[in-house]
């Protein structure tokens, strides 16, 4: 039950926020929006406000808005999407992903302002060990200071990873300081094929810091930027086949949402923020039928000085829908198998 509820809220919020971005931008640039709906399917409630019908529907997985001029045959409507200036159409397309970037900024801001932030120390001090990994098996415990690895003295946390990668599968000799006493330990780094790295299974010690409103805002923006860069790097590694492509479909995401929700509200909100960034990044990829693909079409039209033929747009759209449908089916089958 928790998994179902967590998934409904997650998908509902992320998709509705995305569509709200398109809606607000369309309104702001003078486009006619005939309907904005929260949910899909049979109608529960509706209210006409001006030229827009606001509706609530029974299936809570997201929402949609109807912008005039985006359906075949509507290209020439006076206040339709196609009749507005190029800049207005570009803003409207990009506003959806923008809102998916803005949501995690707001979530992280609230978390940092209320709870502060845990900052990893730069010194080679162990904060925790991962169950079943070499460090735990060798006897490393939280609070240990790693003095050296294979005779190389350490002063910074990043040097631990450098020495572990240099050692590779060869057993490493660690000198750790614990309670004022020095201990010698030996462990064999564990290879992780997904990241193509050797790990020993430790995390750094964390220092808690309370943040003011300005610091909370700037830290939230930096966090979203850092996660975005990490996702782009991950996509690059998958495209270049340096790491294996592991896709999670709706079933897998729903299961993760339930697992995280069971840990509490803060982890769940953090997961929502992370997934919102993921949705924004994926939507900006230049794939037809996604916002990035539609934006690319607008760029091409701007360079040509005239719109693409409706038939060409239709073919591009069909190719994009086919790609997305294939990936969705593949990811769902992957979820079911695993």
CSV table of C-alpha atoms in Angstrom, one decimal:
chain,number,residue,atom,x,y,z
A,1,UNK,CA,0.0,0.0,0.0
A,2,UNK,CA,2.8,2.4,0.9
A,3,UNK,CA,4.5,1.7,-2.4
A,4,UNK,CA,1.4,2.4,-4.4
A,5,UNK,CA,0.7,5.7,-2.5
A,6,UNK,CA,4.4,6.8,-2.7
A,7,UNK,CA,4.4,6.1,-6.5
A,8,UNK,CA,1.1,8.0,-7.1
A,9,UNK,CA,2.4,11.1,-5.2
A,10,UNK,CA,5.8,10.9,-6.9
A,11,UNK,CA,4.6,10.6,-10.5
A,12,UNK,CA,1.7,12.9,-9.9
A,13,UNK,CA,3.8,15.7,-8.5
A,14,UNK,CA,6.7,15.4,-11.1
A,15,UNK,CA,4.4,15.3,-14.1
A,16,UNK,CA,2.0,18.0,-12.9
A,17,UNK,CA,4.9,20.3,-12.1
A,18,UNK,CA,6.3,19.7,-15.5
A,19,UNK,CA,3.0,20.5,-17.3
A,20,UNK,CA,2.5,23.5,-15.0
A,21,UNK,CA,5.8,24.9,-16.5
A,22,UNK,CA,4.4,24.6,-20.1
A,23,UNK,CA,1.1,26.0,-18.9
A,24,UNK,CA,2.5,29.1,-17.2
A,25,UNK,CA,4.9,29.9,-20.1
A,26,UNK,CA,2.1,29.5,-22.7
A,27,UNK,CA,-0.1,31.8,-20.8
A,28,UNK,CA,2.7,34.4,-20.3
A,29,UNK,CA,3.5,34.4,-24.0
A,30,UNK,CA,-0.1,34.9,-25.1
A,31,UNK,CA,-1.0,31.4,-26.2
A,32,UNK,CA,-4.5,30.0,-25.9
A,33,UNK,CA,-4.6,27.2,-23.3
A,34,UNK,CA,-8.0,25.5,-23.4
A,35,UNK,CA,-7.5,23.1,-20.5
A,36,UNK,CA,-5.2,22.4,-17.6
A,37,UNK,CA,-5.8,19.0,-15.9
A,38,UNK,CA,-4.4,17.3,-12.8
A,39,UNK,CA,-4.7,13.6,-13.5
A,40,UNK,CA,-6.0,11.6,-16.4
A,41,UNK,CA,-9.2,9.7,-17.3
A,42,UNK,CA,-12.8,10.3,-16.1
A,43,UNK,CA,-13.6,13.7,-14.8
A,44,UNK,CA,-14.0,14.3,-11.0
A,45,UNK,CA,-14.2,18.1,-11.0
A,46,UNK,CA,-13.9,21.0,-13.4
A,47,UNK,CA,-14.2,24.8,-13.4
A,48,UNK,CA,-14.0,27.2,-16.3
A,49,UNK,CA,-11.9,30.3,-15.5
A,50,UNK,CA,-11.8,32.7,-18.4
A,51,UNK,CA,-10.7,30.8,-21.5
A,52,UNK,CA,-9.2,27.8,-19.6
A,53,UNK,CA,-11.0,24.8,-18.2
A,54,UNK,CA,-9.3,23.6,-15.0
A,55,UNK,CA,-10.1,19.9,-14.3
A,56,UNK,CA,-9.3,17.2,-11.8
A,57,UNK,CA,-9.4,13.6,-13.1
A,58,UNK,CA,-9.5,10.2,-11.5
A,59,UNK,CA,-6.1,8.7,-12.5
A,60,UNK,CA,-3.6,10.7,-10.4
A,61,UNK,CA,-0.4,9.9,-12.4
A,62,UNK,CA,0.4,13.4,-13.5
A,63,UNK,CA,-1.5,15.8,-15.7
A,64,UNK,CA,-1.6,17.7,-19.0
A,65,UNK,CA,-2.6,21.0,-20.6
A,66,UNK,CA,-4.1,21.6,-24.0
A,67,UNK,CA,-2.3,24.4,-25.9
A,68,UNK,CA,-4.1,25.5,-29.0
A,69,UNK,CA,-2.2,24.9,-32.2
A,70,UNK,CA,-0.3,21.9,-31.2
A,71,UNK,CA,-2.6,19.3,-32.8
A,72,UNK,CA,-2.4,18.5,-36.6
A,73,UNK,CA,-4.6,21.0,-38.5
A,74,UNK,CA,-4.4,23.7,-35.9
A,75,UNK,CA,-1.1,25.3,-37.0
A,76,UNK,CA,-2.8,28.5,-38.2
A,77,UNK,CA,-5.0,29.3,-35.2
A,78,UNK,CA,-4.5,33.0,-34.3
A,79,UNK,CA,-3.3,32.4,-30.7
A,80,UNK,CA,-2.1,28.9,-31.3
A,81,UNK,CA,1.4,27.6,-30.6
A,82,UNK,CA,2.5,27.7,-34.2
A,83,UNK,CA,1.4,31.3,-34.8
A,84,UNK,CA,3.4,32.7,-31.9
A,85,UNK,CA,7.0,34.1,-32.3
A,86,UNK,CA,9.9,31.6,-32.3
A,87,UNK,CA,11.2,32.8,-28.9
A,88,UNK,CA,7.7,32.3,-27.3
A,89,UNK,CA,7.5,28.7,-28.6
A,90,UNK,CA,11.1,28.0,-27.3
A,91,UNK,CA,10.3,29.4,-23.9
A,92,UNK,CA,7.1,27.3,-23.7
A,93,UNK,CA,8.9,24.1,-24.6
A,94,UNK,CA,11.8,24.7,-22.2
A,95,UNK,CA,9.5,25.7,-19.3
A,96,UNK,CA,8.6,22.1,-18.5
A,97,UNK,CA,12.1,20.9,-17.8
A,98,UNK,CA,12.9,24.2,-16.1
A,99,UNK,CA,10.2,23.5,-13.5
A,100,UNK,CA,11.6,20.0,-13.0
A,101,UNK,CA,14.9,21.7,-12.2
A,102,UNK,CA,13.2,24.3,-9.9
A,103,UNK,CA,11.3,21.7,-7.8
A,104,UNK,CA,14.5,20.1,-6.4
A,105,UNK,CA,16.0,23.5,-5.7
A,106,UNK,CA,12.9,24.2,-3.6
A,107,UNK,CA,13.0,20.8,-1.9
A,108,UNK,CA,16.7,21.1,-1.1
A,109,UNK,CA,16.3,24.7,0.1
A,110,UNK,CA,13.7,23.6,2.5
A,111,UNK,CA,15.7,20.6,3.8
A,112,UNK,CA,18.9,22.7,4.2
A,113,UNK,CA,17.1,25.7,5.8
A,114,UNK,CA,15.3,23.4,8.4
A,115,UNK,CA,17.9,20.7,9.0
A,116,UNK,CA,21.3,22.1,7.9
A,117,UNK,CA,23.7,20.0,5.9
A,118,UNK,CA,26.2,17.2,6.6
A,119,UNK,CA,29.6,18.1,5.0
A,120,UNK,CA,32.2,15.4,4.4
A,121,UNK,CA,35.5,16.2,6.1
A,122,UNK,CA,38.5,16.4,3.8
A,123,UNK,CA,40.7,14.3,6.1
A,124,UNK,CA,41.0,10.5,5.6
A,125,UNK,CA,38.7,9.7,8.5
A,126,UNK,CA,36.1,6.9,8.1
A,127,UNK,CA,32.5,7.8,8.8
A,128,UNK,CA,30.9,4.5,8.0
A,129,UNK,CA,31.6,1.1,6.4
A,130,UNK,CA,29.5,-0.8,4.0
A,131,UNK,CA,28.3,-4.2,5.0
A,132,UNK,CA,30.1,-7.1,3.2
A,133,UNK,CA,32.7,-4.9,1.6
A,134,UNK,CA,36.5,-5.3,2.1
A,135,UNK,CA,37.0,-2.6,4.7
A,136,UNK,CA,34.4,-4.0,7.1
A,137,UNK,CA,35.7,-7.5,6.6
A,138,UNK,CA,39.3,-6.3,7.3
A,139,UNK,CA,38.2,-4.7,10.6
A,140,UNK,CA,38.0,-1.0,9.6
A,141,UNK,CA,35.5,0.8,11.9
A,142,UNK,CA,33.9,4.3,11.9
A,143,UNK,CA,36.2,6.8,13.4
A,144,UNK,CA,39.4,5.2,12.0
A,145,UNK,CA,41.9,7.6,10.5
A,146,UNK,CA,43.7,5.9,7.5
A,147,UNK,CA,47.3,7.0,7.9
A,148,UNK,CA,48.7,5.2,4.8
A,149,UNK,CA,47.9,2.7,2.1
A,150,UNK,CA,50.8,0.5,0.8
A,151,UNK,CA,53.3,2.9,2.5
A,152,UNK,CA,51.9,6.1,0.9
A,153,UNK,CA,50.9,8.6,3.6
A,154,UNK,CA,47.5,10.2,3.3
A,155,UNK,CA,46.4,13.6,4.2
A,156,UNK,CA,43.2,14.0,2.2
A,157,UNK,CA,40.1,11.8,1.6
A,158,UNK,CA,40.4,11.7,-2.2
A,159,UNK,CA,43.9,10.1,-1.8
A,160,UNK,CA,42.2,7.0,-0.5
A,161,UNK,CA,40.5,6.3,-3.8
A,162,UNK,CA,43.6,7.2,-5.7
A,163,UNK,CA,45.6,4.6,-3.9
A,164,UNK,CA,42.9,2.0,-4.1
A,165,UNK,CA,42.6,2.4,-7.9
A,166,UNK,CA,46.4,2.2,-8.2
A,167,UNK,CA,46.5,-1.0,-6.1
A,168,UNK,CA,43.7,-2.6,-8.2
A,169,UNK,CA,43.1,-6.3,-7.3
A,170,UNK,CA,46.3,-6.6,-5.4
A,171,UNK,CA,45.8,-6.8,-1.5
A,172,UNK,CA,46.4,-3.4,0.1
A,173,UNK,CA,48.2,-2.8,3.4
A,174,UNK,CA,46.4,-0.2,5.5
A,175,UNK,CA,47.8,1.6,8.6
A,176,UNK,CA,44.9,3.1,10.6
A,177,UNK,CA,44.9,5.2,13.8
A,178,UNK,CA,42.2,4.2,16.3
A,179,UNK,CA,42.0,5.7,19.8
A,180,UNK,CA,45.6,6.9,19.7
A,181,UNK,CA,46.9,3.5,18.7
A,182,UNK,CA,48.1,2.3,15.3
A,183,UNK,CA,46.9,-0.9,13.7
A,184,UNK,CA,47.9,-2.7,10.5
A,185,UNK,CA,45.2,-4.1,8.3
A,186,UNK,CA,45.2,-5.9,4.9
A,187,UNK,CA,42.3,-5.9,2.5
A,188,UNK,CA,41.7,-6.7,-1.2
A,189,UNK,CA,39.7,-4.0,-3.1
A,190,UNK,CA,36.5,-5.2,-4.7
A,191,UNK,CA,35.9,-4.5,-8.4
A,192,UNK,CA,32.6,-3.0,-9.5
A,193,UNK,CA,31.9,-3.5,-13.2
A,194,UNK,CA,29.1,-0.9,-13.3
A,195,UNK,CA,31.5,1.9,-12.4
A,196,UNK,CA,34.7,0.2,-13.6
A,197,UNK,CA,36.3,1.0,-10.3
A,198,UNK,CA,37.8,-0.8,-7.3
A,199,UNK,CA,36.0,-0.1,-3.9
A,200,UNK,CA,36.7,-0.9,-0.3
A,201,UNK,CA,33.4,0.2,1.0
A,202,UNK,CA,33.9,3.3,3.2
A,203,UNK,CA,32.3,6.8,3.4
A,204,UNK,CA,33.9,9.9,4.9
A,205,UNK,CA,33.2,11.4,8.4
A,206,UNK,CA,30.5,14.1,8.2
A,207,UNK,CA,30.4,17.4,10.1
A,208,UNK,CA,26.9,19.0,10.6
A,209,UNK,CA,26.5,22.6,9.7
A,210,UNK,CA,23.4,24.8,10.1
A,211,UNK,CA,22.7,27.1,7.1
A,212,UNK,CA,21.0,30.5,6.8
A,213,UNK,CA,18.4,31.2,4.1
A,214,UNK,CA,20.9,32.6,1.5
A,215,UNK,CA,23.4,29.8,2.1
A,216,UNK,CA,20.5,27.2,1.9
A,217,UNK,CA,19.5,28.7,-1.5
A,218,UNK,CA,23.0,28.7,-2.9
A,219,UNK,CA,23.7,25.2,-1.6
A,220,UNK,CA,20.5,23.9,-3.1
A,221,UNK,CA,21.4,25.4,-6.6
A,222,UNK,CA,24.9,23.9,-6.3
A,223,UNK,CA,23.5,20.5,-5.4
A,224,UNK,CA,21.1,20.4,-8.3
A,225,UNK,CA,23.9,21.5,-10.6
A,226,UNK,CA,26.2,18.8,-9.3
A,227,UNK,CA,23.6,16.1,-9.7
A,228,UNK,CA,22.8,17.3,-13.2
A,229,UNK,CA,26.5,17.2,-14.3
A,230,UNK,CA,26.7,13.7,-12.8
A,231,UNK,CA,23.7,12.5,-14.8
A,232,UNK,CA,25.1,14.0,-18.0
A,233,UNK,CA,28.5,12.2,-17.4
A,234,UNK,CA,26.6,9.0,-16.7
A,235,UNK,CA,24.7,9.3,-20.0
A,236,UNK,CA,28.0,10.0,-21.8
A,237,UNK,CA,29.6,6.8,-20.3
A,238,UNK,CA,26.5,4.7,-21.3
A,239,UNK,CA,26.6,6.1,-24.9
A,240,UNK,CA,30.3,5.4,-25.2
A,241,UNK,CA,29.7,1.9,-23.6
A,242,UNK,CA,32.2,2.6,-20.8
A,243,UNK,CA,29.5,1.5,-18.3
A,244,UNK,CA,26.5,-0.8,-18.8
A,245,UNK,CA,23.1,0.8,-19.4
A,246,UNK,CA,20.8,-0.1,-16.5
A,247,UNK,CA,17.3,1.3,-17.1
A,248,UNK,CA,14.5,1.4,-14.5
A,249,UNK,CA,10.9,1.6,-15.7
A,250,UNK,CA,7.8,2.7,-13.9
A,251,UNK,CA,7.6,-0.5,-11.9
A,252,UNK,CA,11.2,-0.2,-10.7
A,253,UNK,CA,10.8,3.5,-9.8
A,254,UNK,CA,7.6,2.8,-7.9
A,255,UNK,CA,9.4,0.1,-5.9
A,256,UNK,CA,12.2,2.4,-5.1
A,257,UNK,CA,9.7,5.1,-4.1
A,258,UNK,CA,8.1,2.7,-1.7
A,259,UNK,CA,11.4,1.6,-0.2
A,260,UNK,CA,12.6,5.2,0.3
A,261,UNK,CA,9.2,6.4,1.7
A,262,UNK,CA,9.5,3.7,4.4
A,263,UNK,CA,12.7,5.4,5.6
A,264,UNK,CA,10.8,8.7,6.2
A,265,UNK,CA,9.7,12.0,4.6
A,266,UNK,CA,13.2,13.5,4.2
A,267,UNK,CA,14.6,10.5,2.2
A,268,UNK,CA,11.4,10.4,0.1
A,269,UNK,CA,11.6,14.2,-0.7
A,270,UNK,CA,15.3,13.7,-1.6
A,271,UNK,CA,14.4,10.9,-4.0
A,272,UNK,CA,11.7,13.0,-5.5
A,273,UNK,CA,14.2,15.8,-6.1
A,274,UNK,CA,16.7,13.4,-7.6
A,275,UNK,CA,14.1,11.9,-10.0
A,276,UNK,CA,12.8,15.4,-10.9
A,277,UNK,CA,16.3,16.3,-12.1
A,278,UNK,CA,16.5,13.0,-14.0
A,279,UNK,CA,13.2,13.8,-15.7
A,280,UNK,CA,14.4,17.3,-16.6
A,281,UNK,CA,17.7,16.0,-18.1
A,282,UNK,CA,16.0,13.2,-20.1
A,283,UNK,CA,13.4,15.5,-21.4
A,284,UNK,CA,16.1,17.8,-22.8
A,285,UNK,CA,17.7,15.1,-24.8
A,286,UNK,CA,17.3,15.8,-28.6
A,287,UNK,CA,14.9,12.9,-29.1
A,288,UNK,CA,11.8,13.6,-31.2
A,289,UNK,CA,8.6,13.7,-29.0
A,290,UNK,CA,10.6,14.9,-26.0
A,291,UNK,CA,11.0,18.6,-25.2
A,292,UNK,CA,14.6,18.5,-26.3
A,293,UNK,CA,13.6,17.1,-29.7
A,294,UNK,CA,10.8,19.7,-30.1
A,295,UNK,CA,13.3,22.5,-29.2
A,296,UNK,CA,15.7,21.1,-31.8
A,297,UNK,CA,13.0,21.3,-34.4
A,298,UNK,CA,12.3,24.9,-33.5
A,299,UNK,CA,16.1,25.7,-33.8
A,300,UNK,CA,16.1,24.1,-37.3
A,301,UNK,CA,13.0,26.1,-38.3
A,302,UNK,CA,14.7,29.3,-37.0
A,303,UNK,CA,17.8,28.6,-39.1
A,304,UNK,CA,15.7,27.8,-42.2
A,305,UNK,CA,13.5,30.8,-41.7
A,306,UNK,CA,10.3,28.8,-42.2
A,307,UNK,CA,8.5,25.9,-40.4
A,308,UNK,CA,9.0,22.3,-41.4
A,309,UNK,CA,6.2,20.7,-43.4
A,310,UNK,CA,3.5,19.1,-41.2
A,311,UNK,CA,4.3,15.7,-42.8
A,312,UNK,CA,7.9,15.9,-41.9
A,313,UNK,CA,7.0,16.9,-38.3
A,314,UNK,CA,4.6,14.0,-38.2
A,315,UNK,CA,7.3,11.5,-39.3
A,316,UNK,CA,9.8,12.9,-36.8
A,317,UNK,CA,7.2,12.7,-34.0
A,318,UNK,CA,6.3,9.1,-34.9
A,319,UNK,CA,10.0,8.1,-34.7
A,320,UNK,CA,10.3,9.7,-31.3
A,321,UNK,CA,7.2,8.0,-30.0
A,322,UNK,CA,8.5,4.7,-31.2
A,323,UNK,CA,11.9,5.2,-29.5
A,324,UNK,CA,10.2,6.1,-26.2
A,325,UNK,CA,7.8,3.3,-26.4
A,326,UNK,CA,10.6,0.8,-27.1
A,327,UNK,CA,12.7,2.1,-24.1
A,328,UNK,CA,9.6,2.0,-21.8
A,329,UNK,CA,8.8,-1.6,-22.8
A,330,UNK,CA,12.5,-2.6,-22.4
A,331,UNK,CA,12.7,-0.9,-19.0
A,332,UNK,CA,9.5,-2.4,-17.8
A,333,UNK,CA,10.5,-5.9,-18.9
A,334,UNK,CA,13.9,-5.3,-17.1
A,335,UNK,CA,11.9,-4.4,-13.9
A,336,UNK,CA,9.8,-7.6,-14.2
A,337,UNK,CA,12.7,-9.9,-14.8
A,338,UNK,CA,14.7,-8.4,-11.9
